[in-house]
Coordinates of C-alpha atoms in Angstrom, one line a residue:
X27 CA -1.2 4.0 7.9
X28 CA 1.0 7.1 8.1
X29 CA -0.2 9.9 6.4
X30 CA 3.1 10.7 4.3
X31 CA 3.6 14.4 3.8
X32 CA 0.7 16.4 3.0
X33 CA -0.2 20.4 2.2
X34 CA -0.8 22.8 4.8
X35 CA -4.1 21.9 5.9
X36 CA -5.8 25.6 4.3
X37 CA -5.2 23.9 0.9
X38 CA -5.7 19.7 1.7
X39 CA -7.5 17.8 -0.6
X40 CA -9.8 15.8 1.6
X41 CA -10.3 13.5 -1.4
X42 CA -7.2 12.3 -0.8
X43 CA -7.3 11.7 2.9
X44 CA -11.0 10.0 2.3
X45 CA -9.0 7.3 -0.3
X46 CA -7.0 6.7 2.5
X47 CA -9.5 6.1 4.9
X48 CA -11.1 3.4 2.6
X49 CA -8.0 2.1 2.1
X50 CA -7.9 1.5 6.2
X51 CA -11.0 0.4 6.3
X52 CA -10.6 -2.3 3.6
X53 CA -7.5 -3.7 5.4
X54 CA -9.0 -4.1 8.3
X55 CA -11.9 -6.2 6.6
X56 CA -9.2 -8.4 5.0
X57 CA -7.9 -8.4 8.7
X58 CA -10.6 -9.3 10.6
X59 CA -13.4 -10.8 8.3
X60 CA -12.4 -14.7 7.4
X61 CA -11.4 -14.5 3.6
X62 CA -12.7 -18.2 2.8
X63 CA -15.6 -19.9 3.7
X64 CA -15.8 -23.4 3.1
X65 CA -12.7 -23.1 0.6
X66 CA -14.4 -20.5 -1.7
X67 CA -13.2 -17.2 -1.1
X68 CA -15.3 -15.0 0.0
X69 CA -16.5 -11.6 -0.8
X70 CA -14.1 -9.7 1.3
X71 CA -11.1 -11.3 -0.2
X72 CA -12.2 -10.8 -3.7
X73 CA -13.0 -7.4 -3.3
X74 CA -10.5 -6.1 -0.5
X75 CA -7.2 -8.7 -0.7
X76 CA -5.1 -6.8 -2.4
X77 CA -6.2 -3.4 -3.5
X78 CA -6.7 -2.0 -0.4
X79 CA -2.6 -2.4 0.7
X80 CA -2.2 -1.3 -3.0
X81 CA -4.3 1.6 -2.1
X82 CA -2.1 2.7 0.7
X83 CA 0.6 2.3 -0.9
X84 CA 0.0 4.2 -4.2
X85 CA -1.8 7.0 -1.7
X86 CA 1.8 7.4 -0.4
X87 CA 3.3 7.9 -4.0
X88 CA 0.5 10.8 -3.8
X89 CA 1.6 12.6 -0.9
X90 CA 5.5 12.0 -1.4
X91 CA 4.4 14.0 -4.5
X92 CA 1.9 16.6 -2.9
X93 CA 4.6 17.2 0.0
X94 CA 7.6 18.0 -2.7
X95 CA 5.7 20.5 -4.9
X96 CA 2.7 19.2 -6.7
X97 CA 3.0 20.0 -10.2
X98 CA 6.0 22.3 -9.6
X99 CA 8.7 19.6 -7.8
X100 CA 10.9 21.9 -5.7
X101 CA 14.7 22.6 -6.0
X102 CA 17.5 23.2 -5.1
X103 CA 17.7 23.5 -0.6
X104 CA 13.8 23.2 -0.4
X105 CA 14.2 19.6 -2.5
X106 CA 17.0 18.2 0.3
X107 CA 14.8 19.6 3.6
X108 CA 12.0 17.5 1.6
X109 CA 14.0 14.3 1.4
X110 CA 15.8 15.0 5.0
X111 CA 11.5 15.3 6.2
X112 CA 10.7 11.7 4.5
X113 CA 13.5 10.2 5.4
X114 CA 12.9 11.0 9.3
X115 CA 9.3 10.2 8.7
X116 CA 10.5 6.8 7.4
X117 CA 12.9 6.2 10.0
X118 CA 10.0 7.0 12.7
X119 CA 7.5 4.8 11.1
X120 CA 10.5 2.2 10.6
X121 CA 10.3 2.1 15.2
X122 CA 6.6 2.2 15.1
X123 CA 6.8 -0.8 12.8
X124 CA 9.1 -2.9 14.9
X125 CA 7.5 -1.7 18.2
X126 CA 4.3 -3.2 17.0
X127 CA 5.9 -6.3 15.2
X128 CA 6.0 -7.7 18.8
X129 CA 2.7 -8.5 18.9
X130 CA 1.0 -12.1 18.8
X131 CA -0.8 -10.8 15.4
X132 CA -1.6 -13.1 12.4
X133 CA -1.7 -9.7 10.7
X134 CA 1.1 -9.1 8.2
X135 CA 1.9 -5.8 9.5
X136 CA 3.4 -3.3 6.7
X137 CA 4.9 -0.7 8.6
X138 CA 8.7 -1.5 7.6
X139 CA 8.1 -2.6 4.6
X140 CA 6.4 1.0 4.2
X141 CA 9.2 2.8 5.6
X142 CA 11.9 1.3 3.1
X143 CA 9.3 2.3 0.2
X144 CA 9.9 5.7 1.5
X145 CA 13.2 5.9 1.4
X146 CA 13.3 4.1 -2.2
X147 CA 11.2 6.3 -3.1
X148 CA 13.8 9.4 -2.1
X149 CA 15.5 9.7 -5.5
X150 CA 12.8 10.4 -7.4
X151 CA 11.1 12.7 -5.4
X152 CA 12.5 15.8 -7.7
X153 CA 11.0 14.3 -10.8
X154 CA 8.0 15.9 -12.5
X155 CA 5.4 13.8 -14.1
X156 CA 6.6 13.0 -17.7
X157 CA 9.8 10.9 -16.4
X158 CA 8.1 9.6 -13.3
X159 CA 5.5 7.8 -16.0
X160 CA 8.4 6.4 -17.3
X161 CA 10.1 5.1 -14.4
X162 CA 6.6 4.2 -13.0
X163 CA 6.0 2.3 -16.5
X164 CA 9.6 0.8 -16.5
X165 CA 9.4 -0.6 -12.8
X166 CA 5.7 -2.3 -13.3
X167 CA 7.0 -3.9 -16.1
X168 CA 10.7 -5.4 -15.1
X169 CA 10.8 -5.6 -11.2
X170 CA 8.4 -8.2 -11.5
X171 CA 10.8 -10.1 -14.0
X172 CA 14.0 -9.1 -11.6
X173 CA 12.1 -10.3 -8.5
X174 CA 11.3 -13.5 -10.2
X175 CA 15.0 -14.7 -10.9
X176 CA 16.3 -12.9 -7.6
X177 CA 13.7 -15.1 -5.6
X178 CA 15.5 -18.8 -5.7
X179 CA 18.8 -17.0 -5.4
X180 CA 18.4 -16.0 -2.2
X181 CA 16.3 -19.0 -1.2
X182 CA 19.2 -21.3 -2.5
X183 CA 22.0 -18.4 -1.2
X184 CA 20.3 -18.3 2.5
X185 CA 19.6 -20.6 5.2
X186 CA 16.3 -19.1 5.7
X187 CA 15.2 -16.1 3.1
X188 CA 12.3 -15.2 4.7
X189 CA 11.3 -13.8 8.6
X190 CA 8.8 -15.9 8.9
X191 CA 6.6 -12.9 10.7
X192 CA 6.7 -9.4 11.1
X193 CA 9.7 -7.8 11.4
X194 CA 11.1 -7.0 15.0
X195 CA 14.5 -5.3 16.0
X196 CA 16.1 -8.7 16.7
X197 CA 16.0 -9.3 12.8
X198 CA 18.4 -6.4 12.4
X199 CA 21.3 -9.1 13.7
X200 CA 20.6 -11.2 10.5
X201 CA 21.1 -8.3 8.0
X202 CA 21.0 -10.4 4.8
X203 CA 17.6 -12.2 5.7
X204 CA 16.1 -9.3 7.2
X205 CA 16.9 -7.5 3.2
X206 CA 15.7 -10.5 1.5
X207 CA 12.2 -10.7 3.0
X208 CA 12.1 -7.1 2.8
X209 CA 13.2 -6.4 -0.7
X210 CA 12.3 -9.7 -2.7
X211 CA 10.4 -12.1 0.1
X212 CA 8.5 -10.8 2.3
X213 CA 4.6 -10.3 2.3
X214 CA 5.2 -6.9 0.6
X215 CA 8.1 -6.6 -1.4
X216 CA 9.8 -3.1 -1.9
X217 CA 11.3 -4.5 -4.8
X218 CA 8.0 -4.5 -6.9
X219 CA 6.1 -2.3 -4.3
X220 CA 8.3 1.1 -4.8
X221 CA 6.1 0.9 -8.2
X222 CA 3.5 1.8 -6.7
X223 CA 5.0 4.9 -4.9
X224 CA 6.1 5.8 -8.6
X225 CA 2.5 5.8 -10.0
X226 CA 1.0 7.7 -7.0
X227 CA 3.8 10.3 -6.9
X228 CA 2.5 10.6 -10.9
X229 CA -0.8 11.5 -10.0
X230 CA -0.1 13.8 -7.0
X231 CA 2.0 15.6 -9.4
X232 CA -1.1 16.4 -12.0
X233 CA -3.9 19.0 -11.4
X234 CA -5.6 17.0 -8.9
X235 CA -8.8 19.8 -7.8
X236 CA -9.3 19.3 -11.9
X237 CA -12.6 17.8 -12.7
X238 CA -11.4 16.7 -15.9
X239 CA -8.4 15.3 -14.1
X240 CA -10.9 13.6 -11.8
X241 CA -12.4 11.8 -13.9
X242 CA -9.8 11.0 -16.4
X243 CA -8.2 8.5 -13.4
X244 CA -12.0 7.1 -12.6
X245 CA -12.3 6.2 -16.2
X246 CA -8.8 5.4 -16.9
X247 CA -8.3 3.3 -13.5
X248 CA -11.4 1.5 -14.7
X249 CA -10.5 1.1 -18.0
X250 CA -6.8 0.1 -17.4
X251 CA -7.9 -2.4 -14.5
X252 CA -10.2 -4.3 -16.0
X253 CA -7.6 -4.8 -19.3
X254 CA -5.2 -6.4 -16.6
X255 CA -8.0 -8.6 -15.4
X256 CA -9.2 -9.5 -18.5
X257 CA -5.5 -10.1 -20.3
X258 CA -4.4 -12.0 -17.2
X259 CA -7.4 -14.4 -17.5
X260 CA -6.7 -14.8 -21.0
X261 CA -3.0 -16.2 -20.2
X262 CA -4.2 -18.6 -17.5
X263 CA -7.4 -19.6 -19.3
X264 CA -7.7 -19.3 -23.1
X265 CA -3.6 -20.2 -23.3
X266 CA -3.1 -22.7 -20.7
X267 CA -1.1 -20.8 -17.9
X268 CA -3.3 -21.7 -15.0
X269 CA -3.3 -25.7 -15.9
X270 CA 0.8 -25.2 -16.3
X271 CA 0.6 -23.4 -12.6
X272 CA -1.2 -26.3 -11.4
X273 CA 1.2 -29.2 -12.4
X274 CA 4.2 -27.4 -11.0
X275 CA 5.3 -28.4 -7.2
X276 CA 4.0 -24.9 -5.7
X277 CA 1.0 -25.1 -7.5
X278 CA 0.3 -28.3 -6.2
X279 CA 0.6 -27.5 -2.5
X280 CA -2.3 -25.1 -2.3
X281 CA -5.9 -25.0 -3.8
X282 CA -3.9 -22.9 -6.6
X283 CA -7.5 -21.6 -8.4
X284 CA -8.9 -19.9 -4.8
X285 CA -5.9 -19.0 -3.8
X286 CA -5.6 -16.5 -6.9
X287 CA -8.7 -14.9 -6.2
X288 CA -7.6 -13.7 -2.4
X289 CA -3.4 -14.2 -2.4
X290 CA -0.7 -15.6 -3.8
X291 CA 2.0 -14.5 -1.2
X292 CA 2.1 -17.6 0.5
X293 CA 3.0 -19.0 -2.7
X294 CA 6.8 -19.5 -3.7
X295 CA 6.6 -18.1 -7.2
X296 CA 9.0 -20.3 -9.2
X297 CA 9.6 -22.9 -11.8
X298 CA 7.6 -22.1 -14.6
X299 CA 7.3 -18.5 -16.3
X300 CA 3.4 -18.8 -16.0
X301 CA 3.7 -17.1 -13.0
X302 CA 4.4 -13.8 -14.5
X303 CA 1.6 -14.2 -16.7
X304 CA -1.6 -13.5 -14.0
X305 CA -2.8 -11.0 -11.6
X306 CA -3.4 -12.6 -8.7
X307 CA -3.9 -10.6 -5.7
X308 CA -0.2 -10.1 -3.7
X309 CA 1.3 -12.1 -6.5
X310 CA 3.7 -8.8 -7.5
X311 CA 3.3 -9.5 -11.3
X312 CA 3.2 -6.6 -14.0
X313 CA -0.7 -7.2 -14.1
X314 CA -1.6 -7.9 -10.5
X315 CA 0.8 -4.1 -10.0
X316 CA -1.0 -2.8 -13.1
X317 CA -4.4 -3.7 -11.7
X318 CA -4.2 -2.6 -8.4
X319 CA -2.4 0.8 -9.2
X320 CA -5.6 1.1 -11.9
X321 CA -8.0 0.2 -8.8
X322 CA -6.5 2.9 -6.6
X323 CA -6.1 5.4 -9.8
X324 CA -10.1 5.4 -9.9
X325 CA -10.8 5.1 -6.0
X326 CA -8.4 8.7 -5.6
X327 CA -10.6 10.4 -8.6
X328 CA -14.2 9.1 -7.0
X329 CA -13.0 10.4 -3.5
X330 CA -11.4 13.9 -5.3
X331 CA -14.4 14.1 -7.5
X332 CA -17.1 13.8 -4.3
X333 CA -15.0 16.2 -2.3
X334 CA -14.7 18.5 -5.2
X335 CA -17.6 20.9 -4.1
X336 CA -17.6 20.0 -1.2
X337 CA -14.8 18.7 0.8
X338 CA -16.2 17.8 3.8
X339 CA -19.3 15.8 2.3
X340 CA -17.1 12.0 3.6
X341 CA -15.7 13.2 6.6
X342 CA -15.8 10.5 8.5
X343 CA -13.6 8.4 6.0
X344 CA -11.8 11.9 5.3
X345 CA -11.2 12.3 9.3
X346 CA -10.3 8.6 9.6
X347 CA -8.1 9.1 6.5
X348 CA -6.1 11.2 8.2
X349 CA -5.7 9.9 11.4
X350 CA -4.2 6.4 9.8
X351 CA -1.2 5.6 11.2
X352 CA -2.6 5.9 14.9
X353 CA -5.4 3.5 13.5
X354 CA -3.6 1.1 11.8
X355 CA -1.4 0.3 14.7
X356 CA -4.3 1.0 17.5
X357 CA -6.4 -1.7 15.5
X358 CA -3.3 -4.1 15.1
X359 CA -3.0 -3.8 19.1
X360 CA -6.6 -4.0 20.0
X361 CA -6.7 -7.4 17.8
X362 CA -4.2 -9.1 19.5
X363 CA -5.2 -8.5 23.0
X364 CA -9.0 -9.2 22.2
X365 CA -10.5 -12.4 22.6
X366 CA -10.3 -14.9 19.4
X367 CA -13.3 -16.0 17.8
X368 CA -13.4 -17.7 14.7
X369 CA -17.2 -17.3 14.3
X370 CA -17.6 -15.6 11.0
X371 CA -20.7 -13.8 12.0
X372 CA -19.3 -12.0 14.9
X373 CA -15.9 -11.3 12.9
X374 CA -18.3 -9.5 10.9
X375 CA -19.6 -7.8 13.4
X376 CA -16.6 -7.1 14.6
X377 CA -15.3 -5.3 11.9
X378 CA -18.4 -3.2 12.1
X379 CA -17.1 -2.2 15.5
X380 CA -13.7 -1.7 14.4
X381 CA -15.0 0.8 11.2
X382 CA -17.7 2.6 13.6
X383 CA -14.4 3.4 15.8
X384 CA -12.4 4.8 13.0
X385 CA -15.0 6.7 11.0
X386 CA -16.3 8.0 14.6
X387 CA -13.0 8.6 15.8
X388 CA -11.8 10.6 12.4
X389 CA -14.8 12.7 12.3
X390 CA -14.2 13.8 16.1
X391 CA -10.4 14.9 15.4
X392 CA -11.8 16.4 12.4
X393 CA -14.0 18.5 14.0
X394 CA -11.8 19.5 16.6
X395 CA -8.9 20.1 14.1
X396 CA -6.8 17.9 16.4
X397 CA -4.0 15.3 14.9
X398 CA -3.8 11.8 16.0
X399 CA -1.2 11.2 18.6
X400 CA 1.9 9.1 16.5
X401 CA 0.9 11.7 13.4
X402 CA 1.5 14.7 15.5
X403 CA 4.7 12.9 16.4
X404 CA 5.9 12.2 13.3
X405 CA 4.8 15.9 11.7
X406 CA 6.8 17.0 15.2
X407 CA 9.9 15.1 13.7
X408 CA 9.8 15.8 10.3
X409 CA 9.8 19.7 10.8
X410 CA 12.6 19.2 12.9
X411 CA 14.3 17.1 10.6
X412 CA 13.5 20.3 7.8
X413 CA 15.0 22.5 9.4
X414 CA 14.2 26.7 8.8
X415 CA 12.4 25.7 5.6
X416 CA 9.7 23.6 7.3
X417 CA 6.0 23.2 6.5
X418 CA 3.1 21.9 8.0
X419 CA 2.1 18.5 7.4

């Protein structure tokens, strides 16, 4: 996953870069590890399904933030070079992402969908932190709600509302599909997702080599996480939601309970109200967003708080971390040409392979100060893009 704007590597927080490397690493378990076994998901999927994406995605809010200005948003001609930089680092993972859409990959690749967050995210990139809470507060709460009524609309308004697979530049001819499953649809909906962009681009705008603010998001994320869990499992167990879910037509067509605990995207979301009500993983409710943002909140402060002293003590993940976008895709290639095995022991070994790769491969570019080869692209681009008033990213 790209890393999206950072400081000038003198000042990087390699906290930040080691949350992203666990973030990588947790997709690729959801990847590669089977998430049921036997019908009951397994650990993977009720760990990883759905945080780790989150995770990525709220770790772009951060940087978007940590790119513009950090506490101290910038102005004025230094504020447009910033948004004409993201835009072309959007536009280049935006190729990357239909270059690798190609492949024969059960994988629900997020590259465009990551690259529209960006450029969402554009308008609020001058914000400090007191408004972004309240957009980032304001968007958890109601996109949900606007995706929810958009949803049949489009299904009823368009032959087909959804890709079907991972976007490729053919899907560009059928503009108001292609929107749909990107905006409302789709595995990862910019609709709902661009709060998650909001609550990162709130933390990367507070004091984030703090202690205090370090472990304010641990306990907070913790805190706030486990409320969402524990209010969402009140609606669909103490009042009744999950039984109404399960006597509606979509809830009938899946093992709805399992399918709750790893992902509801397969799901169409619609008939019943209920559906706002939980926080399923990939459901894009306000408690499944709240959750995950709270999950990632408290990952970001464990990673700043370890790197605090000393910030190469996870360097491996912090390496990796920064290397992400090279591999994401490398790992997205590599499974589709490899041979399939559906033996859940050697996936897990597997994935053992594939983490020993990254974490091996991070800390060697580390080490060697060197940037992976689509990052140094895109850094290449956006200081173009910038202009005179470039930084190093």
């Amino acid at each position: 996953m790209p890393n999206a704007g950072a400081i000038a590597p003198a000042h990087r927080l390699t906290g930040i870069d080691a949350a992203r490397g666990l973030a990588l690493l947790g997709m690729m378990a959801t990847h590669i590890v089977p998430l049921y076994d036997g019908g009951i998901p397994t650990f993977v999927a009720t760990t990883f399904s759905g945080r780790s994406s989150a995770l990525f995605a709220v770790l772009a809010g951060v940087s978007m933030a940590l790119y513009t200005g950090r506490g101290r948003p910038h102005r004025g001609e230094s504020l447009t070079a910033d948004r004409r930089g993201l835009a072309v680092r959007a536009m280049v993972v935006a190729v990357i992402g239909f270059g690798v859409g190609i492949v024969q990959t059960s994988i629900a690749i997020i590259l465009v969908h990551y690259a529209f967050l960006f450029l969402m995210a554009l308008p609020f990139a001058g914000l400090r932190v007191r408004p972004l809470i309240v957009w980032a507060a304001g968007w958890l709460l109601f996109s949900p709600v606007v995706a929810y009524l958009v949803r049949p609309l489009l299904r009823d308004s368009l032959a087909e509302a959804e890709l079907g697979h991972n976007p490729v530049w053919s899907d560009l001819l059928n503009p108001a599909t292609f929107a749909a499953d990107i905006f409302f649809t789709g595995y990862y909906p910019v609709a709902q997702w661009l709060g998650y962009l909001l609550v990162g681009m709130v933390i990367g705008r507070l004091d984030l080599d703090s202690v205090p603010t370090q472990i304010w998001l641990i306990v907070g994320g913790i805190g706030v996480a486990a409320f969402a869990k524990g209010l969402a499992g009140f609606f669909m167990y103490d009042l009744g939601g999950l039984p109404a879910l399960m006597s509606t037509e979509q809830g009938r067509q899946v093992p709805l309970e399992a399918a709750m605990q790893v992902s509801l995207s397969p799901v169409e979301q619609s008939g019943s109200w209920w559906w706002l009500a939980g926080a399923a993983p990939h459901s894009g409710t306000t408690l499944d967003l709240l959750h995950t943002s709270a999950t990632a909140a408290a990952v970001i402060g464990l990673c700043l708080l370890a790197t605090h002293w000393n910030r190469n003590l996870l360097l491996p993940l912090s390496g990796a971390g920064a290397i992400t976008l090279t591999l994401y895709t490398a790992h997205i290639i590599a499974l589709s040409i490899g041979p399939a095995d559906d033996s859940p022991p050697r996936q897990v070994v597997l994935f053992w392979i594939y983490a020993a790769v990254a974490l091996v491969l991070g800390a060697v570019f580390a080490l060697l100060k060197w940037r992976g080869p689509l990052e140094s692209m895109t850094s290449a681009m956006t200081t173009t893009a910038r202009g005179n008033l470039s930084q190093r990213v």
